[in-house]
Coordinates of C-alpha atoms and ligand atoms in Angstrom, one line a residue:
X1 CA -95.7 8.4 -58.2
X2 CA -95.7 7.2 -61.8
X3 CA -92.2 8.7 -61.8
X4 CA -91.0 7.1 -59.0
X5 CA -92.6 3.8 -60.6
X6 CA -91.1 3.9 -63.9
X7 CA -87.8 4.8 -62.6
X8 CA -87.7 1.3 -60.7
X9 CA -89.1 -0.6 -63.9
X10 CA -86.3 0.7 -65.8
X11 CA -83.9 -0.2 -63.4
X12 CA -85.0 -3.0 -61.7
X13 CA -83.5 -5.5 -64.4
X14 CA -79.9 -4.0 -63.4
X15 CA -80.8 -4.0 -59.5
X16 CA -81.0 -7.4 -59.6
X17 CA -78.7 -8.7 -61.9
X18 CA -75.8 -6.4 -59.9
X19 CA -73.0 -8.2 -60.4
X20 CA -69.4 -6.8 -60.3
X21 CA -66.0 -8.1 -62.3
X22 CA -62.8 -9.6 -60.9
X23 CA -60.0 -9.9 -63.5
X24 CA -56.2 -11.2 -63.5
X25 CA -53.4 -10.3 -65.3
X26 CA -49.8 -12.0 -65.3
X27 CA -46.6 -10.1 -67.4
X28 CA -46.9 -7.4 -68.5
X29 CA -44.7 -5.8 -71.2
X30 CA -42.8 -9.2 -71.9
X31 CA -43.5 -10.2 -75.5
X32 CA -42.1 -13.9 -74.9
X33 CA -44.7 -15.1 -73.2
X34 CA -47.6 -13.8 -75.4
X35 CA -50.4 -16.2 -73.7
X36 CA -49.8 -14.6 -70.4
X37 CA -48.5 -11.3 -71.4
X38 CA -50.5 -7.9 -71.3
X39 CA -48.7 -4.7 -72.9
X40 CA -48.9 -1.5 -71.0
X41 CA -50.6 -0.2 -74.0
X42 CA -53.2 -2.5 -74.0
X43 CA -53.3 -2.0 -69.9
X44 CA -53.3 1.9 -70.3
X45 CA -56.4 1.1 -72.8
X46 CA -58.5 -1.2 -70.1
X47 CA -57.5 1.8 -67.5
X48 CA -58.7 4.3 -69.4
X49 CA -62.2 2.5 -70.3
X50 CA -62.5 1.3 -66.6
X51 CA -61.8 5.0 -66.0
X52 CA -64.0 6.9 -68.9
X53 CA -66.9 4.3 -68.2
X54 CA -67.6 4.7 -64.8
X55 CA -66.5 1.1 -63.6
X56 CA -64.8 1.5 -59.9
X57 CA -61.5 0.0 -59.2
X58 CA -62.3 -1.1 -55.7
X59 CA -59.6 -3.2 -53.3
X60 CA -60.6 -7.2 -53.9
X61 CA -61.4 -7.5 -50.5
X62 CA -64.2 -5.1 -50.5
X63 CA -66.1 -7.9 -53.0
X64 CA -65.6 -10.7 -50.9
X65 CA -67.1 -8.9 -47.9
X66 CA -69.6 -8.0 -49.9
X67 CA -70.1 -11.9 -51.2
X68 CA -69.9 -12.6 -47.0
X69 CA -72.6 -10.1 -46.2
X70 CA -74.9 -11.4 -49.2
X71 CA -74.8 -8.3 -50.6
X72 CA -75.2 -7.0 -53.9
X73 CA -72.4 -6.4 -55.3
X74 CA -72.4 -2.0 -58.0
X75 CA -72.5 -3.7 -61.4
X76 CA -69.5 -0.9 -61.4
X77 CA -67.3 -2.6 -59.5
X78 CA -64.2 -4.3 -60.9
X79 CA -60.8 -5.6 -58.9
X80 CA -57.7 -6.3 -60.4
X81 CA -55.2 -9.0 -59.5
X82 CA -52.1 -10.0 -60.7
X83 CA -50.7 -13.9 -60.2
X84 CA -47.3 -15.4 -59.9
X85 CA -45.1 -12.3 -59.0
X86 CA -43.5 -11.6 -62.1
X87 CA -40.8 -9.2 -62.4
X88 CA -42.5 -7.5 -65.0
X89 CA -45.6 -6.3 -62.9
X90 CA -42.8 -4.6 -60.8
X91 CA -40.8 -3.1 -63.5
X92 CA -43.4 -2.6 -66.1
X93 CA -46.9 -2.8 -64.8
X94 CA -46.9 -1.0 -60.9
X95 CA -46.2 2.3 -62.4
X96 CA -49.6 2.1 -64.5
X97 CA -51.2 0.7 -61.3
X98 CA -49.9 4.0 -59.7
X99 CA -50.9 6.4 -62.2
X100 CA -54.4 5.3 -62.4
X101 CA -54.7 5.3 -58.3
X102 CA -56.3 1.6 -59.1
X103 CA -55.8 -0.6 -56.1
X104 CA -54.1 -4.4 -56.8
X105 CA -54.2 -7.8 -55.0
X106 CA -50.7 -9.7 -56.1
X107 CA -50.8 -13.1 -55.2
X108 CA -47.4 -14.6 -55.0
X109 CA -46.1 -18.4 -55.8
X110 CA -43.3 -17.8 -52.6
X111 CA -40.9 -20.0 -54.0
X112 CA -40.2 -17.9 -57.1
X113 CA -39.1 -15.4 -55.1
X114 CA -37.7 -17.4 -51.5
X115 CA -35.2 -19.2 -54.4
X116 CA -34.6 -15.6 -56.8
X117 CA -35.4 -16.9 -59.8
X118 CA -34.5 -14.2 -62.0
X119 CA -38.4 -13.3 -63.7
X120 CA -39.6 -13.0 -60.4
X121 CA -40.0 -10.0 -57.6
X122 CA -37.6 -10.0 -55.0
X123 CA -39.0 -9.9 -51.3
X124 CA -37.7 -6.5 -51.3
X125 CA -39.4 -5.3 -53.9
X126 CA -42.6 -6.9 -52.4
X127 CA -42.0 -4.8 -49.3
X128 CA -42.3 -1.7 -51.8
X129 CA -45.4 -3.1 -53.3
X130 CA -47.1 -3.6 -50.5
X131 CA -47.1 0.1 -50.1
X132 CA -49.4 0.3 -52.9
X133 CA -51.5 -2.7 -52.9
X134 CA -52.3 -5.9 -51.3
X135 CA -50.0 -9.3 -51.5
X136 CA -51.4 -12.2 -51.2
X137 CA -51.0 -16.1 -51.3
X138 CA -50.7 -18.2 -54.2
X139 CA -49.0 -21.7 -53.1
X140 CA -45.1 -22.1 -52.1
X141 CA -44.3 -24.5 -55.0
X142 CA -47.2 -23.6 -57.8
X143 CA -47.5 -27.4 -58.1
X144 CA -50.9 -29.1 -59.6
X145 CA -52.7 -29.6 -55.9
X146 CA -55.0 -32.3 -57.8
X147 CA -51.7 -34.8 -58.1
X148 CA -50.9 -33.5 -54.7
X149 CA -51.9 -35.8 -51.5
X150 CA -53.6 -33.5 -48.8
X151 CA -50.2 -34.0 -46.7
X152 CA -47.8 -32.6 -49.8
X153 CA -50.7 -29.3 -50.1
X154 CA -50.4 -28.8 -46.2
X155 CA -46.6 -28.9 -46.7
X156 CA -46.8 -26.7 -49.4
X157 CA -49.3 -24.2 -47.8
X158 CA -47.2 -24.1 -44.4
X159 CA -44.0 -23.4 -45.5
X160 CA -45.2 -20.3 -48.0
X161 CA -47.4 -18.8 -45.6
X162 CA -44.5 -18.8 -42.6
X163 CA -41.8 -16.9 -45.3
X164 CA -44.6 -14.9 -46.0
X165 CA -44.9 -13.9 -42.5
X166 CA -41.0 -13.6 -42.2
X167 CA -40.5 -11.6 -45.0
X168 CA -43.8 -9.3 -44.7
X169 CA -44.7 -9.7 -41.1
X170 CA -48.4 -10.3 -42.1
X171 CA -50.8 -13.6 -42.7
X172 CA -52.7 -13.3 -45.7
X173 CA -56.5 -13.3 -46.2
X174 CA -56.5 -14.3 -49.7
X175 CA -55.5 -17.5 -52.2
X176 CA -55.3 -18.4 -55.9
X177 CA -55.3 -22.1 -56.9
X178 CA -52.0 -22.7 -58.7
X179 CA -53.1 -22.9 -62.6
X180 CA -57.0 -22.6 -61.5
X181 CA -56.7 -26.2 -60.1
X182 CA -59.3 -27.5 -57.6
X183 CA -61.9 -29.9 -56.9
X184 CA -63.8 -31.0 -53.7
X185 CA -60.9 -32.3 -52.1
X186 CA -58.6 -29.6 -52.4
X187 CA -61.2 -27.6 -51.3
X188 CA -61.4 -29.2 -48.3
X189 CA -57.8 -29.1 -47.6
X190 CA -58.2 -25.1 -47.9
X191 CA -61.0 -25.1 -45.4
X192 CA -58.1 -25.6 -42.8
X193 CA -56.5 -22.2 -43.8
X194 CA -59.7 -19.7 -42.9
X195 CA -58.7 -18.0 -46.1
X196 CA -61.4 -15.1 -46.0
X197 CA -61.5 -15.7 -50.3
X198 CA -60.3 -18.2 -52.5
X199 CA -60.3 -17.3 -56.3
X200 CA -59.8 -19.7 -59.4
X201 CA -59.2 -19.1 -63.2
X202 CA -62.5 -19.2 -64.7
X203 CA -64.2 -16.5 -67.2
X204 CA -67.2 -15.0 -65.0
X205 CA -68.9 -12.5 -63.0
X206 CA -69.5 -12.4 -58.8
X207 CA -72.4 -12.2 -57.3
X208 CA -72.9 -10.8 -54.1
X209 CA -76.1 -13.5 -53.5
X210 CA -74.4 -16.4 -55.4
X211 CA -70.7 -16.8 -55.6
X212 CA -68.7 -18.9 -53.2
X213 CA -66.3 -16.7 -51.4
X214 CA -63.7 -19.9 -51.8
X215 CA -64.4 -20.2 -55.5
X216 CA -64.4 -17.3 -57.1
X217 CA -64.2 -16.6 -60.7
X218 CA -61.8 -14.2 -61.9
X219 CA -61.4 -13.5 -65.8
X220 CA -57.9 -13.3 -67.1
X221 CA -57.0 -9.9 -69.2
X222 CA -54.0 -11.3 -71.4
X223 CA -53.2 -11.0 -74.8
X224 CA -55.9 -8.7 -75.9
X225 CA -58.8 -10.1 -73.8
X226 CA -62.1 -9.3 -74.8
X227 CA -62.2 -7.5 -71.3
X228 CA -65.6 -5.5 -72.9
X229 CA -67.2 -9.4 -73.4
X230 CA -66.2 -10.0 -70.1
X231 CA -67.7 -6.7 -68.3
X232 CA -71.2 -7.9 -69.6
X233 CA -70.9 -11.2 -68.2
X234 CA -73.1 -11.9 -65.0
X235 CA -72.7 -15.0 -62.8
X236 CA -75.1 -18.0 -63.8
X237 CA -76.3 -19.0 -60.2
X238 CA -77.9 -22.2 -59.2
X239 CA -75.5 -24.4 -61.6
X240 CA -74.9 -27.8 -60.6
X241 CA -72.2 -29.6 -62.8
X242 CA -73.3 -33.4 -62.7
X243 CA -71.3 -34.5 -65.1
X244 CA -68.3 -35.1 -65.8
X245 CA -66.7 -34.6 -62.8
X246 CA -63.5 -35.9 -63.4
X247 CA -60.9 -35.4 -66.0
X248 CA -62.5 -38.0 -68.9
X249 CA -60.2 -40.7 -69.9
X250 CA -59.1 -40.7 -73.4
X251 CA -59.0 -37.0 -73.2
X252 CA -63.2 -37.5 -75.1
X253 CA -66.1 -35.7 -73.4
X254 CA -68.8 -37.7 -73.7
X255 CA -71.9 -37.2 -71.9
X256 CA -72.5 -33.4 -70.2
X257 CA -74.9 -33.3 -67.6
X258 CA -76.0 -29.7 -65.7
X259 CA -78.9 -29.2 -63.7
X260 CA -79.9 -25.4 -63.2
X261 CA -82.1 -24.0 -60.2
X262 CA -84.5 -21.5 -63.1
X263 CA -86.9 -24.1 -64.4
X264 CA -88.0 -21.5 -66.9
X265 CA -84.9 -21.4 -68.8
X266 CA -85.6 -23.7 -72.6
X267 CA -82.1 -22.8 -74.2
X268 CA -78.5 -22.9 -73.0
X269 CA -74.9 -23.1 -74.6
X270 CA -72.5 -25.1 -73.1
X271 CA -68.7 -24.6 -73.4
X272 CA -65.8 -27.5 -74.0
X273 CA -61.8 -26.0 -73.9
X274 CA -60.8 -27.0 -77.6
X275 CA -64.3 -27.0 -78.8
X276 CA -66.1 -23.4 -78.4
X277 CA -69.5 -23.2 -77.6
X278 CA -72.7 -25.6 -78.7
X279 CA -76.8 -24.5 -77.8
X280 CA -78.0 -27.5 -76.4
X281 CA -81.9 -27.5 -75.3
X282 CA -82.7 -27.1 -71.4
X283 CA -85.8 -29.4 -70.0
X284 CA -87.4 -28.6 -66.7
X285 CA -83.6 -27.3 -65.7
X286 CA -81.8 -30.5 -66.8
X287 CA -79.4 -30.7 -69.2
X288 CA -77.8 -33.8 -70.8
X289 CA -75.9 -34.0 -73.8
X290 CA -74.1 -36.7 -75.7
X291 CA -71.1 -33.8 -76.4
X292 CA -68.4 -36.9 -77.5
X293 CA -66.0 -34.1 -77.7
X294 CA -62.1 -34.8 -78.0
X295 CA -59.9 -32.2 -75.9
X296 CA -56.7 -31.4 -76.3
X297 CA -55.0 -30.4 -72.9
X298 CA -54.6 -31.9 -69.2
X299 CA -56.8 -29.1 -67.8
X300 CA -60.0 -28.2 -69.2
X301 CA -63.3 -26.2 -69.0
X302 CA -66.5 -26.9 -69.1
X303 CA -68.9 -23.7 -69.0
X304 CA -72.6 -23.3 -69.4
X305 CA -74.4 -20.1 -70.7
X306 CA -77.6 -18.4 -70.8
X307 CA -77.9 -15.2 -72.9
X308 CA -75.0 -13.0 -70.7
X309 CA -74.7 -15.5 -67.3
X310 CA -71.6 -17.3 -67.6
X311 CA -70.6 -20.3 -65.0
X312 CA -67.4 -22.3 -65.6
X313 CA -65.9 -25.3 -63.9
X314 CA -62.3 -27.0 -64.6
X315 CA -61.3 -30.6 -64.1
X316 CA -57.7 -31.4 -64.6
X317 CA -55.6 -34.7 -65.2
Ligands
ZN401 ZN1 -50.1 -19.0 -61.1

């Protein structure tokens, strides 16, 4: 009996902080584009660790049913996804993929490859990839859907999805937001699509009991990603971003406001893009902080942290 009950007090923690890991890569092998470039070295090195360290490789669908179900998602598990359709994954990274046995999702900007442009996959090499992992949907046009009207995204959505059922006879499940992009509205306009998961481009974790299956956070591997960090991260649940909730004029953050549901937490560090992380104190689950930080790009991130639970949030121009 006391057996039984220390083995649950030791793991209990890890029970119910189960959390598994969804991460995207874009080139691979293609030094001129060093922000979205991983080298199969570095790939053959996250392989091997994934493979030496017990973490399961499982098909990206298998966590979103899990996310349906309200299930608890093996802190082992981690899927892999790769955006855009660059030649490179075909060329350089599928044979990696291959060796490893690791199951993919590629989600595919159609017009890259509907109009050949020459860093892209052709439809006929999709049909080969689709052999040995999933395709899925990533926009027709890649445009920003925040500077889109809901009549352009339809548009947009529409004519993707019907060459992707031309060319690969299939409708897809899953969906990327070009660049991350989204807000309430957009999200709407996706509601229409029954996608069964839609994933963004934010640093996190997935919890089976807390993610949003049409918001899910997937943590990009490029350059030489801290993918160790990132396998320690858990979700934050109960985060409500109050403010700001639209992309501040004059580029300045100035007040940040985040409510979270665990009234016990005292201490918190929130993130700005251009401005790293700042503790900030936590009272009765509120936080508000005069940040009056200046960024630097149309699309930023605002992220709040408690020891290892990460939860991000974009807002672009
Ligand atoms: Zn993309």
């Amino acid at each position: 009996m006391a057996k039984v009950l220390l083995f649950f007090l030791l793991f209990l923690p890890l029970y119910l902080s189960a959390n598994g890991h969804i991460f995207v890569y874009h080139r691979f092998d293609d030094t001129r584009y060093p922000t979205t470039n991983t080298s199969i070295k570095e790939l053959r090195h996250e392989f091997n660790y994934f493979k030496t360290h017990n973490y399961k490789v499982v098909p990206l669908i298998d966590i979103v049913n899990k996310i349906k179900a309200h299930e608890k998602i093996p802190d082992n598990w981690v899927a892999l996804t790769i955006d855009d359709g660059f030649k490179t994954f075909y060329t350089n990274g599928l044979s990696v993929f291959k060796e490893f046995n690791y199951p993919f999702t590629l989600f595919i900007a159609v017009k890259y490859t509907e109009k050949k442009y020459k860093d892209y996959v052709s439809w006929k090499q999709l049909q080969e990839i689709v052999k040995y992992g999933n395709v899925e949907f990533h926009s027709y046009g890649h445009g920003h859907f925040g500077s889109m009207s809901d009549a352009e995204i339809k548009k947009d959505m529409d004519k993707g999805l019907a060459l992707m059922k031309k060319y690969l006879n299939y409708e897809p499940n899953l969906f990327v937001y070009p660049y991350g992009e989204y807000d309430d509205r957009v999200e709407a306009v996706m509601e229409h699509y029954n996608f069964k998961g839609v994933f963004n481009q934010n640093i996190g974790a997935v919890d089976g009991e807390c993610s949003n299956e049409y918001d899910l956070d997937r943590s990009a591997l490029v350059g030489k990603a801290p993918f160790k960090l990132y396998l320690k991260f858990k979700e934050l649940c109960g985060v409500s971003f109050q403010q700001p909730t639209v992309f501040p004029k004059n580029k300045i953050v100035k007040t940040v406001e985040v409510t979270l549901e665990d009234k016990t937490i005292k201490s918190a560090e929130i993130f700005i893009s251009n401005n790293g992380w700042t503790r900030v104190k936590v009272k009765d689950g509120k936080i508000l902080w005069n940040a009056n930080k200046k960024v630097k790009l149309n699309r930023i991130k605002i992220g709040v942290k408690v020891k290892n639970k990460i939860k991000l949030m974009v807002l672009a121009k």
